[in-house]
Amino acid sequence: TVSVLYWLMAQPKASRVPTRLMHMESSHPAVLETVRRIVTGENDVAYASVRDFDSSEYQIRVTEDASAIVIGLHHNVPAAFFAKNCERELAQVLASDFGDALLPQPDEGCVASVSVPLPADDPVRVVDNELLTKAAGLRTVCLSAVFVRAVNAHLAKKTFAVRVPYRPGESLYLHTTASGVMMATISIVVPDRSDRLLLRTFLIEMAEAKRLGKCKTGPSMSFTLGTATEFPGDLKAAEPADDQTFWVNFGMSQRSMSSEADTRRAAEYI
């Protein structure tokens, strides 16, 4: 996924795909397939759950009057994290993407829930609904809120540092530096030695591509194994600084964002 993202960034601006595709996972295909099975009657019941690769879970149900299908997201990142670090930004991105389709009160345990109307004459047509496609990407939409907060702070030259508990053994650290660079650091714990060798080879290839200028427009990239990245202020690494932990750093300067009038787009770009 990361290598494809770098390839996209290296393409001339005129040939790039629409910004929404920068997510690389803008819609979860299993959610769309599950909705299709429910509306066609292939499912025995009118509800289902779809587990994402990082333990996020989409909860899908048909309303009691069968007028709509509701997609809710139980995010692996705790709801308390969003409330503390990017509550306003989360409300903004959800309202921007879903408007009145967003339920005022999410389903139990969900960060957000979206109601997609079912066509009365042919409910199966809901599968081609653009709103449903967006709802199947709720996980990414919610996570983009913290990036919006980081970009806003970065462009305002304010200090920002936060750890996103992405999944067990992996965190995403976002922080700004005094030199005007915004950093995104991913920690990855890899217990298996063979897997570490494979990942190290992949990361070396990425770093080499950047050094040779093959990906001129992408963020800067570096990585270490065993030596944790130093973070500003009270932000501390949650993973152990040992020979099983990779620290992958991506940096973006304010200058590379200055032409982006829409901070949401800049956040998605990152």
mmCIF file of C-alpha atoms in Angstrom:
data_model
loop_
_atom_site.group_PDB
_atom_site.id
_atom_site.type_symbol
_atom_site.label_atom_id
_atom_site.label_comp_id
_atom_site.label_asym_id
_atom_site.label_seq_id
_atom_site.Cartn_x
_atom_site.Cartn_y
_atom_site.Cartn_z
ATOM 1 C CA THR A 1 0.000 0.000 0.000
ATOM 2 C CA VAL A 2 2.748 2.440 0.930
ATOM 3 C CA SER A 3 4.684 1.731 -2.272
ATOM 4 C CA VAL A 4 1.549 2.394 -4.355
ATOM 5 C CA LEU A 5 1.011 5.651 -2.452
ATOM 6 C CA TYR A 6 4.559 6.752 -3.288
ATOM 7 C CA TRP A 7 3.993 5.861 -6.934
ATOM 8 C CA LEU A 8 0.874 8.026 -6.982
ATOM 9 C CA MET A 9 2.715 10.930 -5.398
ATOM 10 C CA ALA A 10 5.427 10.658 -8.020
ATOM 11 C CA GLN A 11 2.976 11.075 -10.915
ATOM 12 C CA PRO A 12 2.464 14.468 -12.615
ATOM 13 C CA LYS A 13 -0.359 16.378 -10.923
ATOM 14 C CA ALA A 14 -2.551 16.297 -14.029
ATOM 15 C CA SER A 15 -2.517 12.499 -14.093
ATOM 16 C CA ARG A 16 -3.218 11.864 -10.434
ATOM 17 C CA VAL A 17 -6.370 10.106 -9.360
ATOM 18 C CA PRO A 18 -9.034 11.981 -7.357
ATOM 19 C CA THR A 19 -7.939 12.871 -3.830
ATOM 20 C CA ARG A 20 -10.411 10.465 -2.193
ATOM 21 C CA LEU A 21 -8.411 7.542 -3.580
ATOM 22 C CA MET A 22 -5.331 8.710 -1.691
ATOM 23 C CA HIS A 23 -6.749 6.768 1.272
ATOM 24 C CA MET A 24 -5.997 3.528 -0.627
ATOM 25 C CA GLU A 25 -8.944 1.999 1.261
ATOM 26 C CA SER A 26 -11.699 4.542 0.751
ATOM 27 C CA SER A 27 -14.370 1.830 0.841
ATOM 28 C CA HIS A 28 -14.397 -1.598 2.460
ATOM 29 C CA PRO A 29 -15.490 -4.163 -0.193
ATOM 30 C CA ALA A 30 -16.618 -6.690 2.428
ATOM 31 C CA VAL A 31 -19.104 -4.132 3.808
ATOM 32 C CA LEU A 32 -20.601 -3.610 0.348
ATOM 33 C CA GLU A 33 -20.837 -7.355 -0.240
ATOM 34 C CA THR A 34 -22.480 -7.898 3.157
ATOM 35 C CA VAL A 35 -25.082 -5.213 2.401
ATOM 36 C CA ARG A 36 -25.797 -6.916 -0.928
ATOM 37 C CA ARG A 37 -26.327 -10.257 0.817
ATOM 38 C CA ILE A 38 -28.690 -8.674 3.344
ATOM 39 C CA VAL A 39 -30.887 -6.828 0.815
ATOM 40 C CA THR A 40 -31.075 -9.838 -1.519
ATOM 41 C CA GLY A 41 -32.105 -12.137 1.318
ATOM 42 C CA GLU A 42 -29.001 -14.334 1.130
ATOM 43 C CA ASN A 43 -28.414 -13.555 4.811
ATOM 44 C CA ASP A 44 -30.829 -15.263 7.191
ATOM 45 C CA VAL A 45 -30.997 -12.133 9.357
ATOM 46 C CA ALA A 46 -31.128 -8.399 8.593
ATOM 47 C CA TYR A 47 -27.931 -7.524 10.437
ATOM 48 C CA ALA A 48 -24.259 -8.454 10.326
ATOM 49 C CA SER A 49 -20.781 -7.435 11.487
ATOM 50 C CA VAL A 50 -17.658 -7.043 9.356
ATOM 51 C CA ARG A 51 -14.264 -7.076 11.061
ATOM 52 C CA ASP A 52 -11.526 -4.963 9.495
ATOM 53 C CA PHE A 53 -7.867 -6.019 9.432
ATOM 54 C CA ASP A 54 -6.990 -3.808 12.409
ATOM 55 C CA SER A 55 -9.886 -5.023 14.620
ATOM 56 C CA SER A 56 -12.249 -2.176 13.735
ATOM 57 C CA GLU A 57 -15.752 -3.513 13.200
ATOM 58 C CA TYR A 58 -18.559 -2.367 10.917
ATOM 59 C CA GLN A 59 -22.018 -3.073 12.323
ATOM 60 C CA ILE A 60 -24.720 -3.325 9.644
ATOM 61 C CA ARG A 61 -28.462 -3.463 10.202
ATOM 62 C CA VAL A 62 -31.739 -2.777 8.423
ATOM 63 C CA THR A 63 -34.110 -0.377 10.229
ATOM 64 C CA GLU A 64 -37.320 -1.762 11.717
ATOM 65 C CA ASP A 65 -39.457 -0.198 8.968
ATOM 66 C CA ALA A 66 -37.046 -1.536 6.285
ATOM 67 C CA SER A 67 -36.646 1.980 4.861
ATOM 68 C CA ALA A 68 -32.880 2.247 5.347
ATOM 69 C CA ILE A 69 -29.727 0.325 6.105
ATOM 70 C CA VAL A 70 -27.484 1.621 8.896
ATOM 71 C CA ILE A 71 -23.688 1.320 8.829
ATOM 72 C CA GLY A 72 -22.040 1.860 12.213
ATOM 73 C CA LEU A 73 -18.329 1.797 13.046
ATOM 74 C CA HIS A 74 -16.839 0.379 16.223
ATOM 75 C CA HIS A 75 -13.330 1.820 15.788
ATOM 76 C CA ASN A 76 -10.265 0.102 17.209
ATOM 77 C CA VAL A 77 -9.072 3.549 18.319
ATOM 78 C CA PRO A 78 -10.995 4.246 21.583
ATOM 79 C CA ALA A 79 -13.839 6.781 21.453
ATOM 80 C CA ALA A 80 -12.153 8.570 24.367
ATOM 81 C CA PHE A 81 -9.189 9.303 22.090
ATOM 82 C CA PHE A 82 -11.365 11.138 19.577
ATOM 83 C CA ALA A 83 -13.165 13.031 22.350
ATOM 84 C CA LYS A 84 -9.888 14.198 23.866
ATOM 85 C CA ASN A 85 -7.794 14.927 20.785
ATOM 86 C CA CYS A 86 -10.022 15.773 17.816
ATOM 87 C CA GLU A 87 -13.680 15.932 18.802
ATOM 88 C CA ARG A 88 -14.393 19.091 16.778
ATOM 89 C CA GLU A 89 -12.491 17.847 13.729
ATOM 90 C CA LEU A 90 -14.287 14.484 13.853
ATOM 91 C CA ALA A 91 -17.662 16.244 13.882
ATOM 92 C CA GLN A 92 -16.552 18.388 10.944
ATOM 93 C CA VAL A 93 -15.348 15.556 8.691
ATOM 94 C CA LEU A 94 -18.403 13.413 9.456
ATOM 95 C CA ALA A 95 -20.788 16.292 8.746
ATOM 96 C CA SER A 96 -18.888 17.144 5.560
ATOM 97 C CA ASP A 97 -19.059 13.593 4.212
ATOM 98 C CA PHE A 98 -22.479 12.444 5.416
ATOM 99 C CA GLY A 99 -24.621 15.481 6.282
ATOM 100 C CA ASP A 100 -28.157 14.547 7.368
ATOM 101 C CA ALA A 101 -27.438 10.849 6.820
ATOM 102 C CA LEU A 102 -25.339 10.858 9.998
ATOM 103 C CA LEU A 103 -27.369 9.586 12.957
ATOM 104 C CA PRO A 104 -27.442 12.123 15.839
ATOM 105 C CA GLN A 105 -26.888 9.236 18.247
ATOM 106 C CA PRO A 106 -24.587 6.458 16.968
ATOM 107 C CA ASP A 107 -25.501 2.830 17.565
ATOM 108 C CA GLU A 108 -24.219 1.420 20.842
ATOM 109 C CA GLY A 109 -20.424 1.139 20.904
ATOM 110 C CA CYS A 110 -20.005 2.976 17.587
ATOM 111 C CA VAL A 111 -18.027 6.131 16.892
ATOM 112 C CA ALA A 112 -20.479 7.054 14.118
ATOM 113 C CA SER A 113 -23.494 5.573 12.321
ATOM 114 C CA VAL A 114 -24.811 6.450 8.855
ATOM 115 C CA SER A 115 -28.321 5.777 7.540
ATOM 116 C CA VAL A 116 -28.555 4.931 3.828
ATOM 117 C CA PRO A 117 -32.099 4.926 2.332
ATOM 118 C CA LEU A 118 -33.249 1.709 0.651
ATOM 119 C CA PRO A 119 -34.982 2.255 -2.720
ATOM 120 C CA ALA A 120 -38.602 1.145 -2.220
ATOM 121 C CA ASP A 121 -38.955 -0.303 -5.722
ATOM 122 C CA ASP A 122 -35.669 -2.219 -5.769
ATOM 123 C CA PRO A 123 -33.649 -2.339 -2.504
ATOM 124 C CA VAL A 124 -30.735 -4.070 -4.272
ATOM 125 C CA ARG A 125 -29.923 -0.782 -6.034
ATOM 126 C CA VAL A 126 -28.598 0.527 -2.710
ATOM 127 C CA VAL A 127 -25.335 -1.297 -3.440
ATOM 128 C CA ASP A 128 -24.586 1.300 -6.139
ATOM 129 C CA ASN A 129 -25.414 4.209 -3.829
ATOM 130 C CA GLU A 130 -22.517 6.679 -3.445
ATOM 131 C CA LEU A 131 -23.512 7.318 0.165
ATOM 132 C CA LEU A 132 -23.215 3.610 0.964
ATOM 133 C CA THR A 133 -19.765 3.536 -0.642
ATOM 134 C CA LYS A 134 -18.688 6.410 1.616
ATOM 135 C CA ALA A 135 -20.201 4.743 4.675
ATOM 136 C CA ALA A 136 -18.164 1.621 3.905
ATOM 137 C CA GLY A 137 -15.086 3.810 4.445
ATOM 138 C CA LEU A 138 -16.114 5.156 7.859
ATOM 139 C CA ARG A 139 -12.981 3.816 9.503
ATOM 140 C CA THR A 140 -10.721 5.961 7.323
ATOM 141 C CA VAL A 141 -12.985 9.026 7.530
ATOM 142 C CA CYS A 142 -12.912 8.922 11.337
ATOM 143 C CA LEU A 143 -9.161 8.440 11.501
ATOM 144 C CA SER A 144 -8.588 11.389 9.150
ATOM 145 C CA ALA A 145 -9.932 13.721 11.874
ATOM 146 C CA VAL A 146 -6.720 13.512 13.882
ATOM 147 C CA PHE A 147 -4.738 14.323 10.724
ATOM 148 C CA VAL A 148 -6.896 17.395 10.159
ATOM 149 C CA ARG A 149 -6.121 18.517 13.725
ATOM 150 C CA ALA A 150 -2.409 17.950 13.147
ATOM 151 C CA VAL A 151 -2.395 19.807 9.809
ATOM 152 C CA ASN A 152 -4.238 22.787 11.296
ATOM 153 C CA ALA A 153 -1.740 23.012 14.139
ATOM 154 C CA HIS A 154 1.160 22.583 11.746
ATOM 155 C CA LEU A 155 0.030 25.341 9.388
ATOM 156 C CA ALA A 156 -0.608 27.645 12.366
ATOM 157 C CA LYS A 157 2.949 26.887 13.591
ATOM 158 C CA LYS A 158 1.630 25.467 16.848
ATOM 159 C CA THR A 159 3.058 22.556 18.792
ATOM 160 C CA PHE A 160 1.167 19.311 18.363
ATOM 161 C CA ALA A 161 2.031 15.822 19.574
ATOM 162 C CA VAL A 162 -0.240 12.804 19.922
ATOM 163 C CA ARG A 163 -0.081 9.020 19.889
ATOM 164 C CA VAL A 164 -2.820 7.181 18.013
ATOM 165 C CA PRO A 165 -3.170 3.640 19.449
ATOM 166 C CA TYR A 166 -3.592 2.125 16.016
ATOM 167 C CA ARG A 167 -3.632 -1.580 16.891
ATOM 168 C CA PRO A 168 -1.800 -3.950 19.301
ATOM 169 C CA GLY A 169 1.944 -3.652 18.738
ATOM 170 C CA GLU A 170 1.571 -0.645 16.451
ATOM 171 C CA SER A 171 1.075 3.073 17.064
ATOM 172 C CA LEU A 172 0.927 6.184 14.919
ATOM 173 C CA TYR A 173 2.660 9.248 16.369
ATOM 174 C CA LEU A 174 1.900 12.684 14.911
ATOM 175 C CA HIS A 175 3.983 15.664 15.978
ATOM 176 C CA THR A 176 5.373 18.953 14.730
ATOM 177 C CA THR A 177 9.002 20.039 15.007
ATOM 178 C CA ALA A 178 10.688 23.388 15.688
ATOM 179 C CA SER A 179 12.128 23.313 12.167
ATOM 180 C CA GLY A 180 8.662 23.500 10.613
ATOM 181 C CA VAL A 181 8.273 19.835 9.690
ATOM 182 C CA MET A 182 5.286 17.663 10.522
ATOM 183 C CA MET A 183 6.255 14.103 11.370
ATOM 184 C CA ALA A 184 4.206 10.922 11.233
ATOM 185 C CA THR A 185 5.962 8.001 12.909
ATOM 186 C CA ILE A 186 4.699 4.432 12.766
ATOM 187 C CA SER A 187 5.992 1.896 15.284
ATOM 188 C CA ILE A 188 5.784 -1.737 14.230
ATOM 189 C CA VAL A 189 6.645 -4.617 16.560
ATOM 190 C CA VAL A 190 7.715 -7.699 14.561
ATOM 191 C CA PRO A 191 8.568 -10.696 16.804
ATOM 192 C CA ASP A 192 9.420 -13.114 13.971
ATOM 193 C CA ARG A 193 12.991 -12.837 12.671
ATOM 194 C CA SER A 194 12.072 -13.774 9.077
ATOM 195 C CA ASP A 195 9.352 -11.137 9.014
ATOM 196 C CA ARG A 196 11.827 -8.551 10.339
ATOM 197 C CA LEU A 197 14.265 -9.331 7.529
ATOM 198 C CA LEU A 198 11.487 -9.001 4.955
ATOM 199 C CA LEU A 199 10.227 -5.689 6.383
ATOM 200 C CA ARG A 200 13.759 -4.306 6.676
ATOM 201 C CA THR A 201 14.398 -5.095 2.993
ATOM 202 C CA PHE A 202 11.144 -3.391 2.002
ATOM 203 C CA LEU A 203 11.931 -0.265 4.044
ATOM 204 C CA ILE A 204 15.459 -0.063 2.633
ATOM 205 C CA GLU A 205 14.005 -0.126 -0.885
ATOM 206 C CA MET A 206 11.610 2.680 0.037
ATOM 207 C CA ALA A 207 14.400 4.802 1.511
ATOM 208 C CA GLU A 208 16.583 4.154 -1.536
ATOM 209 C CA ALA A 209 13.796 5.223 -3.890
ATOM 210 C CA LYS A 210 13.542 8.506 -1.998
ATOM 211 C CA ARG A 211 17.322 9.003 -2.025
ATOM 212 C CA LEU A 212 17.512 8.475 -5.790
ATOM 213 C CA GLY A 213 14.674 10.914 -6.385
ATOM 214 C CA LYS A 214 12.231 8.372 -7.818
ATOM 215 C CA CYS A 215 9.486 9.725 -5.544
ATOM 216 C CA LYS A 216 10.198 13.451 -5.589
ATOM 217 C CA THR A 217 6.814 14.689 -4.378
ATOM 218 C CA GLY A 218 6.257 12.277 -1.498
ATOM 219 C CA PRO A 219 7.076 13.014 2.140
ATOM 220 C CA SER A 220 10.603 12.389 3.407
ATOM 221 C CA MET A 221 11.106 8.909 4.822
ATOM 222 C CA SER A 222 13.541 7.219 7.199
ATOM 223 C CA PHE A 223 13.466 4.281 9.581
ATOM 224 C CA THR A 224 15.366 2.741 12.480
ATOM 225 C CA LEU A 225 15.298 -0.695 14.090
ATOM 226 C CA GLY A 226 15.684 -0.836 17.852
ATOM 227 C CA THR A 227 16.266 2.882 18.394
ATOM 228 C CA ALA A 228 13.033 4.691 19.181
ATOM 229 C CA THR A 229 12.224 8.038 17.592
ATOM 230 C CA GLU A 230 12.496 10.957 20.023
ATOM 231 C CA PHE A 231 9.214 12.809 20.446
ATOM 232 C CA PRO A 232 8.653 16.325 21.796
ATOM 233 C CA GLY A 233 7.238 17.251 25.185
ATOM 234 C CA ASP A 234 5.459 14.579 27.187
ATOM 235 C CA LEU A 235 4.830 12.291 24.216
ATOM 236 C CA LYS A 236 6.426 8.939 25.017
ATOM 237 C CA ALA A 237 6.836 5.803 22.944
ATOM 238 C CA ALA A 238 4.525 2.993 24.045
ATOM 239 C CA GLU A 239 6.423 0.224 22.254
ATOM 240 C CA PRO A 240 9.752 -1.198 23.483
ATOM 241 C CA ALA A 241 12.955 0.164 21.942
ATOM 242 C CA ASP A 242 14.417 -3.259 21.172
ATOM 243 C CA ASP A 243 15.543 -5.205 18.112
ATOM 244 C CA GLN A 244 11.956 -6.273 17.352
ATOM 245 C CA THR A 245 10.557 -2.755 16.861
ATOM 246 C CA PHE A 246 10.784 -0.684 13.679
ATOM 247 C CA TRP A 247 10.280 3.085 13.747
ATOM 248 C CA VAL A 248 9.247 4.462 10.341
ATOM 249 C CA ASN A 249 9.263 8.263 10.002
ATOM 250 C CA PHE A 250 7.534 10.385 7.357
ATOM 251 C CA GLY A 251 8.050 14.148 7.246
ATOM 252 C CA MET A 252 6.195 16.934 5.462
ATOM 253 C CA SER A 253 7.160 20.610 5.484
ATOM 254 C CA GLN A 254 4.762 23.552 5.721
ATOM 255 C CA ARG A 255 5.826 24.608 2.242
ATOM 256 C CA SER A 256 4.521 21.343 0.767
ATOM 257 C CA MET A 257 1.091 22.106 2.231
ATOM 258 C CA SER A 258 0.927 25.848 1.625
ATOM 259 C CA SER A 259 -0.845 25.455 -1.724
ATOM 260 C CA GLU A 260 -3.602 23.285 -0.204
ATOM 261 C CA ALA A 261 -6.511 25.602 0.581
ATOM 262 C CA ASP A 262 -8.467 22.692 1.995
ATOM 263 C CA THR A 263 -6.770 21.247 5.098
ATOM 264 C CA ARG A 264 -8.922 18.130 4.767
ATOM 265 C CA ARG A 265 -7.300 17.446 1.421
ATOM 266 C CA ALA A 266 -3.863 17.978 2.936
ATOM 267 C CA ALA A 267 -4.742 15.535 5.711
ATOM 268 C CA GLU A 268 -5.877 12.925 3.193
ATOM 269 C CA TYR A 269 -2.676 13.475 1.209
ATOM 270 C CA ILE A 270 -0.636 12.558 4.277
#
